[in-house]
Each structure stands twice: as C-alpha cells, then as structure tokens.
Short mmCIF file of C-alpha atoms and ligand atoms in Angstrom, two decimals:
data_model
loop_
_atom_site.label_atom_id
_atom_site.label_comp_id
_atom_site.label_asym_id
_atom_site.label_seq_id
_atom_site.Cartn_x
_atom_site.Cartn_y
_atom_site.Cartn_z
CA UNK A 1 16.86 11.32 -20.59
CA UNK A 2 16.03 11.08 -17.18
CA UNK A 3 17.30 14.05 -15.51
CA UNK A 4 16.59 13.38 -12.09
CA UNK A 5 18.89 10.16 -12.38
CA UNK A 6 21.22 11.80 -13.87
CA UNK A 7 21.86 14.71 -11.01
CA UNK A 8 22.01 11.65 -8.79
CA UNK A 9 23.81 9.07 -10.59
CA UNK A 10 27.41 9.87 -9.31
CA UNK A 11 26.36 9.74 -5.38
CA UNK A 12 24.69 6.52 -6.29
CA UNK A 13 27.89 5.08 -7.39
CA UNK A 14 29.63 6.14 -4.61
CA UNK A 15 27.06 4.16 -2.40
CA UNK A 16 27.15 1.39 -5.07
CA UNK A 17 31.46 0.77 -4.19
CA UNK A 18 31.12 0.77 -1.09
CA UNK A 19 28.49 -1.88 -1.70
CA UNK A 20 25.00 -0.78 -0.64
CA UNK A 21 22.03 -1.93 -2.72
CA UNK A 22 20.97 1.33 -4.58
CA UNK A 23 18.19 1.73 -7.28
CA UNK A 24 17.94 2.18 -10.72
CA UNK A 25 17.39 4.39 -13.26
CA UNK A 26 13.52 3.48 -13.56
CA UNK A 27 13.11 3.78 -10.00
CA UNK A 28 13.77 7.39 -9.98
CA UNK A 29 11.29 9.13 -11.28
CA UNK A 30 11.66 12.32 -12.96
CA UNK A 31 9.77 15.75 -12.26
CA UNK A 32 7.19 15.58 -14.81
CA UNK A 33 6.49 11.47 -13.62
CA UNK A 34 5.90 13.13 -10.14
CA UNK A 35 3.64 15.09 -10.95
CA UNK A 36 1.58 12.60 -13.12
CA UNK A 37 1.66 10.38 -10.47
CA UNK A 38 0.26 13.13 -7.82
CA UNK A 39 -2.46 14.17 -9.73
CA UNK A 40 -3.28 10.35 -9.81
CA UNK A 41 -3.41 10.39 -6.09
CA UNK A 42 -5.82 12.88 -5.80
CA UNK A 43 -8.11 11.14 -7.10
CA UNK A 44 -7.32 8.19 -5.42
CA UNK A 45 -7.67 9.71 -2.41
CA UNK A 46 -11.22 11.38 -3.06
CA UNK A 47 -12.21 7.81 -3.85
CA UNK A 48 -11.50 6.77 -0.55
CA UNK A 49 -12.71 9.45 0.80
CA UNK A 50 -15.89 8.84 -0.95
CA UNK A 51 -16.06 5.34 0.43
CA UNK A 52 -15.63 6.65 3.90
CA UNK A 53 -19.11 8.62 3.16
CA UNK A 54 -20.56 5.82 1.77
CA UNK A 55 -19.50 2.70 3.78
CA UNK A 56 -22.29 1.23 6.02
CA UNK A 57 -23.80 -1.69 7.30
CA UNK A 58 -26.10 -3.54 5.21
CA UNK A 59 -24.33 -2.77 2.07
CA UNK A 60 -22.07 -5.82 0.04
CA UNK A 61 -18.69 -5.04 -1.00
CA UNK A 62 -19.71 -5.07 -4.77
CA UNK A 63 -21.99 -1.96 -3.72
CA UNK A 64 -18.39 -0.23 -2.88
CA UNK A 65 -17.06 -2.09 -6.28
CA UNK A 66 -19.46 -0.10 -8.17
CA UNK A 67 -19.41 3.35 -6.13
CA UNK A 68 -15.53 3.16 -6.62
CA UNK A 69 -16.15 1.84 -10.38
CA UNK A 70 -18.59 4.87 -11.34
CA UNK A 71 -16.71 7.47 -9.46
CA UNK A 72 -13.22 6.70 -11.16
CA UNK A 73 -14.58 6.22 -14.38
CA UNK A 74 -16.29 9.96 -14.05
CA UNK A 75 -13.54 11.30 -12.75
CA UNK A 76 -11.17 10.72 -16.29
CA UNK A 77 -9.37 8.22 -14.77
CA UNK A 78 -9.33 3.84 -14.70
CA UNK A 79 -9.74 1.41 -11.75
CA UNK A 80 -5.95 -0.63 -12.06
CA UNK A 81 -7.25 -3.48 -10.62
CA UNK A 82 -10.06 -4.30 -12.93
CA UNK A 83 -8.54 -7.12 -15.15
CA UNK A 84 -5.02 -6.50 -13.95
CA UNK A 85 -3.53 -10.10 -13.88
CA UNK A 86 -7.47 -11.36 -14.22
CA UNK A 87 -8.81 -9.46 -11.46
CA UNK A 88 -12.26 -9.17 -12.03
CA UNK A 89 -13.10 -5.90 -9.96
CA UNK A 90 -12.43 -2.91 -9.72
CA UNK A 91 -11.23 -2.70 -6.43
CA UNK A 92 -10.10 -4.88 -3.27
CA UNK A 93 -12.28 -5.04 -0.36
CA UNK A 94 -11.16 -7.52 2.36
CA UNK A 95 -13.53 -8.05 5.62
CA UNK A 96 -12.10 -8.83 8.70
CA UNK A 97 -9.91 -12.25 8.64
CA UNK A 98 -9.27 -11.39 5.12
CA UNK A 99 -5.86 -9.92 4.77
CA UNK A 100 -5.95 -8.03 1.17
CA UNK A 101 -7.06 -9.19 -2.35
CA UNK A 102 -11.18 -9.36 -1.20
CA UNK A 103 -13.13 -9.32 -4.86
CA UNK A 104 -16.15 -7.41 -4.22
CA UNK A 105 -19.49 -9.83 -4.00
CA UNK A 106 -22.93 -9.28 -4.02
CA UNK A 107 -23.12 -11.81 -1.72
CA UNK A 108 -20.70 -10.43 0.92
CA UNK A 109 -22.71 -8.18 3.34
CA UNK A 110 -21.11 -5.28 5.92
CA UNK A 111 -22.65 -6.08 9.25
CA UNK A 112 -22.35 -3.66 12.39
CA UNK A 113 -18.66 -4.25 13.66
CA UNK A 114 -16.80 -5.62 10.66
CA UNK A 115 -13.65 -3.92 9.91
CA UNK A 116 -13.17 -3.43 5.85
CA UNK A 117 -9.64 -2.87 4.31
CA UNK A 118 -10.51 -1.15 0.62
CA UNK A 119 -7.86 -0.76 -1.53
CA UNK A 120 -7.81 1.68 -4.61
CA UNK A 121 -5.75 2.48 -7.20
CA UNK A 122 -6.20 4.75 -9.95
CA UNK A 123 -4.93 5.18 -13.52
CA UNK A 124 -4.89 8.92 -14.34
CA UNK A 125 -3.46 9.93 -17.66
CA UNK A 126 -0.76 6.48 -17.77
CA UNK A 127 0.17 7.37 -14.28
CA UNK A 128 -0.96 4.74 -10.90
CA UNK A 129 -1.24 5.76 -7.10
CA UNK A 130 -2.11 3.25 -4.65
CA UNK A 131 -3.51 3.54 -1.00
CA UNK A 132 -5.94 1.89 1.21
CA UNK A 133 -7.73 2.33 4.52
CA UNK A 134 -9.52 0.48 6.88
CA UNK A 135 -13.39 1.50 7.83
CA UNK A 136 -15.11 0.81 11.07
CA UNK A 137 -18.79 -0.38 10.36
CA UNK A 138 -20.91 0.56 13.41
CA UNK A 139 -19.45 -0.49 16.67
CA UNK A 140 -16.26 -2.54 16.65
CA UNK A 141 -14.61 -4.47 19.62
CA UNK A 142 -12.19 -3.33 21.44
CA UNK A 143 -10.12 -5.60 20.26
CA UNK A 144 -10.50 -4.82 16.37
CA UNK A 145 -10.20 -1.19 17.05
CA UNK A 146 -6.69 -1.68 18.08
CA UNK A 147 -5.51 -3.79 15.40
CA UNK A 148 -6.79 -1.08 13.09
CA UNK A 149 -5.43 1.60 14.84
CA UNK A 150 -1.60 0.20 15.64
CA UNK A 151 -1.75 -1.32 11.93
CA UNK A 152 -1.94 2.85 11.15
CA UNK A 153 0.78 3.53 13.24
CA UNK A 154 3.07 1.17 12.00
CA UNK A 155 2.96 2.57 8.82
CA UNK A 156 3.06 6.11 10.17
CA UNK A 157 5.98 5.07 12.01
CA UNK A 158 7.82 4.21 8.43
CA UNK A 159 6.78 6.97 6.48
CA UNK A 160 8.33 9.34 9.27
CA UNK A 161 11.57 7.37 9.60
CA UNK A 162 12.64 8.20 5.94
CA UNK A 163 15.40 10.22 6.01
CA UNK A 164 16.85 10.04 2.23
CA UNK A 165 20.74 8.72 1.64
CA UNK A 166 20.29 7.33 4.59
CA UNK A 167 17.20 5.06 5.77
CA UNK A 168 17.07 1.37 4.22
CA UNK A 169 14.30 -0.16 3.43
CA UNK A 170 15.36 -3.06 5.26
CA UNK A 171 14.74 -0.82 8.30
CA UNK A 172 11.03 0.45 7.43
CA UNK A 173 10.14 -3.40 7.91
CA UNK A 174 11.97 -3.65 11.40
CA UNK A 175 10.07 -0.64 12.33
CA UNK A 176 6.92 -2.10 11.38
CA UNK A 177 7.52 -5.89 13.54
CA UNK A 178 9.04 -4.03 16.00
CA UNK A 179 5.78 -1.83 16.70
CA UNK A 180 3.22 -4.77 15.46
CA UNK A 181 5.15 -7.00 18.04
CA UNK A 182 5.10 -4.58 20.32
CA UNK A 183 1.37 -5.05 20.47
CA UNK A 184 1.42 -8.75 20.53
CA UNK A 185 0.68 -8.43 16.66
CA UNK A 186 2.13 -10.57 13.67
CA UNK A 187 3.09 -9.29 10.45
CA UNK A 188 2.45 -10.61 7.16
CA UNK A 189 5.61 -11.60 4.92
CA UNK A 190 4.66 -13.21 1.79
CA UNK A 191 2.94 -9.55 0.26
CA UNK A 192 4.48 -6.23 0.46
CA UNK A 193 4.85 -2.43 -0.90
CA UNK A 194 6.14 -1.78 -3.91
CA UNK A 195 7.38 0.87 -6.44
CA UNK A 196 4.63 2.39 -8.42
CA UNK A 197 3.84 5.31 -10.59
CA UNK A 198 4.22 4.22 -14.07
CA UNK A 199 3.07 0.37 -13.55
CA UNK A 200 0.74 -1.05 -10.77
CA UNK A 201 3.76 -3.11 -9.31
CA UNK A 202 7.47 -2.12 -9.86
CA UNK A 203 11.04 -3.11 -8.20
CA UNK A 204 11.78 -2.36 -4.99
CA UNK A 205 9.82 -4.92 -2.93
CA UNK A 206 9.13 -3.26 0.26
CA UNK A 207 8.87 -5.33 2.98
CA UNK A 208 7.55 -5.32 5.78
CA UNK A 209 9.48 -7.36 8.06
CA UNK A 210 13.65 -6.48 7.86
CA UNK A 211 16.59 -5.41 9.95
CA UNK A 212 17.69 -1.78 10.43
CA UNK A 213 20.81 -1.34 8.02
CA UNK A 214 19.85 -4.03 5.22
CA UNK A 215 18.27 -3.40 1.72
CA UNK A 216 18.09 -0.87 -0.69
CA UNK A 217 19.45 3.07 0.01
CA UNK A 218 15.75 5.45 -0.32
CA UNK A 219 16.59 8.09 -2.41
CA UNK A 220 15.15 11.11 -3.77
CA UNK A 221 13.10 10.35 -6.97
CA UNK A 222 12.20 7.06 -5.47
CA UNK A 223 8.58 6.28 -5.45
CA UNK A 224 6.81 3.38 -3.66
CA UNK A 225 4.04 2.19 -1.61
CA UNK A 226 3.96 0.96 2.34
CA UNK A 227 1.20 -1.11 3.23
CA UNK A 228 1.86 -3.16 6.07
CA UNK A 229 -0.54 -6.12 7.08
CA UNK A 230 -0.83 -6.66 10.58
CA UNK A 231 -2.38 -10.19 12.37
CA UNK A 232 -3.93 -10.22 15.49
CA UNK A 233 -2.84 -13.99 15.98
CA UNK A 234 -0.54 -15.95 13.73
CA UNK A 235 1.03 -14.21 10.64
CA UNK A 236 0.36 -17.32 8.47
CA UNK A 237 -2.29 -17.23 5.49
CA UNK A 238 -3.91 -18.82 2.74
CA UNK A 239 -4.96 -18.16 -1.26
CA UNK A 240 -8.80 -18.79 -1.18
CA UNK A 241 -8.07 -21.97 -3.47
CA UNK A 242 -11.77 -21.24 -5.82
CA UNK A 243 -11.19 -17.25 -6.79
CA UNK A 244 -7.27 -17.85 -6.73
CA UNK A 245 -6.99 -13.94 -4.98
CA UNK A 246 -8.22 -13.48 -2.16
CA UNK A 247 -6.03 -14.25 1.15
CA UNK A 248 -7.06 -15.21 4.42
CA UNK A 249 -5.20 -15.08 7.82
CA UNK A 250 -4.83 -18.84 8.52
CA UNK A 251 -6.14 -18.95 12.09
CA UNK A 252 -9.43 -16.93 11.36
CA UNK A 253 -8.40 -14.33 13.48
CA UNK A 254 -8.55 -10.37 12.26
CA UNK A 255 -5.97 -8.66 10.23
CA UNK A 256 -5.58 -5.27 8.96
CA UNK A 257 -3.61 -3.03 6.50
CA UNK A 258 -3.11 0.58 5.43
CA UNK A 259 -1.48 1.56 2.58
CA UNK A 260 -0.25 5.19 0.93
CA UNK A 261 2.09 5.88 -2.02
CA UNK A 262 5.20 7.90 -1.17
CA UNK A 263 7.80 10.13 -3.11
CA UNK A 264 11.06 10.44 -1.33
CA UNK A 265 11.91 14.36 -1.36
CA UNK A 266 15.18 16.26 -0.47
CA UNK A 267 14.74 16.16 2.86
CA UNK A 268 12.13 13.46 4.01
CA UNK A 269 8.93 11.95 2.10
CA UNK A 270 5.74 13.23 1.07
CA UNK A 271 2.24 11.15 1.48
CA UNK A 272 0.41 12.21 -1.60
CA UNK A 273 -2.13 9.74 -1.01
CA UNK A 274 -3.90 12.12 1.58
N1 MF3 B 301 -3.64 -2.49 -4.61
C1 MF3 B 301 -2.96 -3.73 -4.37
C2 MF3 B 301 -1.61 -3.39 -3.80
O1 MF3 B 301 -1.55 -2.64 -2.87
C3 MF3 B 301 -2.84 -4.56 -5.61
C4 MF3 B 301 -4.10 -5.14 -6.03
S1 MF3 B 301 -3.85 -6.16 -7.33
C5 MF3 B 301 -5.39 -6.70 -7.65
O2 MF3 B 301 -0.57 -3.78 -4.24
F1 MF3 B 301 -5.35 -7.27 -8.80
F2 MF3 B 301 -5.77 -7.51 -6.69
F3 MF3 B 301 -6.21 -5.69 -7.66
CO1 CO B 302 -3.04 -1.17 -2.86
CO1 CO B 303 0.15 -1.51 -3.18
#
C-alpha cells in the first residue's frame, strides 16, 4: 500500500470536485521510494561534479561518455541512458546550438569557448535521478555566458516558487518564459521535465512554457524533474534526421538547459540533485 497516498488521498479529492488536475497514486512516492531515489542522486550529482573536474578543451564528448560510463559503473550504480529507447551512450552531451539529446562522439571536439549541456542520470538500486549542467570551456562570449547563466535562473526561479497545495505546474512554465523572455530568450516547447524516480520518464509532463493557475496541483510525495531549455534566437528545432536523437536549435544560434530532480516536501521542495 502506498501510505503516503493514502494520508493524502482525501485532500486530493477535495481538489479533484472542485475540478483541479491532481496526481495519482504512482506519482506520489512513498518514504522508502524517496529515499531510493536520493541516494540515486548522490551519485548523480558526484558524476557531474566529476565532469566539472574533468571537462576541458581538447577533449571529445565520448571522452566525458566514458569518464561518466566508468565512474557510474564503479560506483554500484547504471548509466539510464545507455540503450534506453536505443540510445547508444551513456550519457547526453549537447555543444552549443545543440539543445539536449548530444550522443557522445569521438569525433566531436571541446574547443576554448563552447558551452556543453551534460546530462546524467543514474540507476542506483531500481531507483533514477536526473540532472544536468552546463560547463564553460575556456573563455566564453559574453553573450553565451548569459544564456547559461539566466537559463540557471529560470529554473531556480521554479524550484523556489513551489509552494505545495498550491503552485501549478502550469505556473513553473510561465515563470520560466516570463524570465527567458525577459532576457530576449525563447523557450523550447516540444521537450520538457518529467516525473522520475522509479522509471527514467513518468506522468506529469512538466512544461516549460504555461500560465499561472493551469495544470496539475504539486503535492507532497510528488517527484519530478525541471529542465528548462532556453534559445538565444528562435525557439524552433530540429531531430538530427541520421542519429534520430539529437536536437538542434533551428537557427544555429546557442541554447542552453539545466536540469535537477525535485521532491515536493511539506512545506516547499528539496533539490537532491546538489
Ligand atoms: N536525461 C534526459 C532527460 O532529462 C533523457 C535522456 S534520454 C536519452 O529527460 F535516451 F537520450 F538518454
Ligand atoms: Co536529464
Ligand atoms: Co529529465
């Protein structure tokens, strides 16, 4: 039985008659799920932090494919990308106009001002936690440096809006376009967060574009990922058409994205991918 449902099931109702959209039993996740899924975020989150150590100029992005590949796999735990849906790495590393879904390559090299979105998430013991961060190689422009850094606050801006039994998630995406618009900035609509903890991808979609007071009640229990991606020019894209993954923005201008799982406490949220 899911006893953390349970406790809540009656206020859910309640919210359910007077017809908000509220989760399900699957997306509340119990005590002993929470913790699973924390102990899988520490060790997503020394990955990363390992990258950040080892990220440099001259190196390709299957160089951080196998540094993340090794240190998972010595650490007890699996890389969830690596054949998830036929992805052939172990982790996504997308370079500059690339928007998310980058498969490592040898033949992909990090050159001084490049800004690199890696995205890892871990398996530990059946439970997933998924984050991602962007790195600075050498010396970026101006430019890039802002995209990176406003793409951060946008989704530091939704993590602190969650109050629970009360914030949509309809209204963590109008906090995002309104601060990505804000800076002249586009955000990307056709990819968004999602639950996660016992699966890679579960319901609720989280977008990142909404209005304030639309979509699903956040809720204690509730578990999901925010990982906006932010254009510097239009927010249209493209599926590279020969690895069927990897997405592009479609003007060949920069984009960036930073991602962290989330479990909706009591009384706010807690990051426990950092
Ligand atoms: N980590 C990605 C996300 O944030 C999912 C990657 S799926 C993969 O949702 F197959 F491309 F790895
Ligand atoms: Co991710
Ligand atoms: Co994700």
């Amino acid at each position: 039985m899911n006893e953390a449902y349970e406790k809540i099931k009656n206020r859910l109702l309640e919210y359910k008659k007077k017809n908000y959209i509220v989760p399900t039993e699957k997306m509340i996740k119990t005590k002993e799920q929470i913790e699973g899924i924390k102990a899988a975020g520490v060790i997503n989150t020394a990955i990363l932090d390992m990258v950040e150590e080892n990220i440099k100029a001259g190196m390709s992005t299957e160089d951080i494919n196998k540094l993340v590949h090794n240190f998972t796999i010595s650490h007890g735990a699996i890389p969830a990308p690596l054949n998830y849906e036929g992805f052939p790495k172990s982790v996504c590393v997308s370079v500059n106009d690339s928007v998310c879904h980058g498969i490592p390559s040898k033949k992909l090299i990090l050159k001084n001002g490049d800004i690199v979105n890696v995205d890892v998430t871990t398996i530990y013991k059946g439970y997933y936690a998924d984050a991602s961060r962007m790195y600075i190689i050498g010396e970026a422009k101006e430019n890039a440096k802002k995209l990176v850094k406003v793409t951060k606050e946008c989704l530091e801006l939704a993590v602190n809006a969650i109050v629970p039994w009360e914030t949509r998630l309809g209204d963590l995406g109008d906090i995002i376009l309104t601060h990505a618009r804000k800076n002249g900035y586009s955000v990307v609509r056709e990819i968004g967060g999602h639950g996660v903890g016992l699966e890679m991808h579960e319901d609720p979609y989280v977008s990142h574009v909404g209005k304030k007071g639309t979509g699903m009640l956040i809720v204690p229990g509730m578990v999901f990922t925010i990982e906006p991606m932010v254009n510097e020019g239009s927010r249209l894209i493209y599926q590279d058409s020969r690895n069927g993954w990897t997405i592009y923005t479609y003007d060949g201008k920069l984009s960036a994205q930073w991602e962290h799982t989330i479990v909706v406490t009591e009384d706010g949220c807690e990051i426990i991918t950092h």
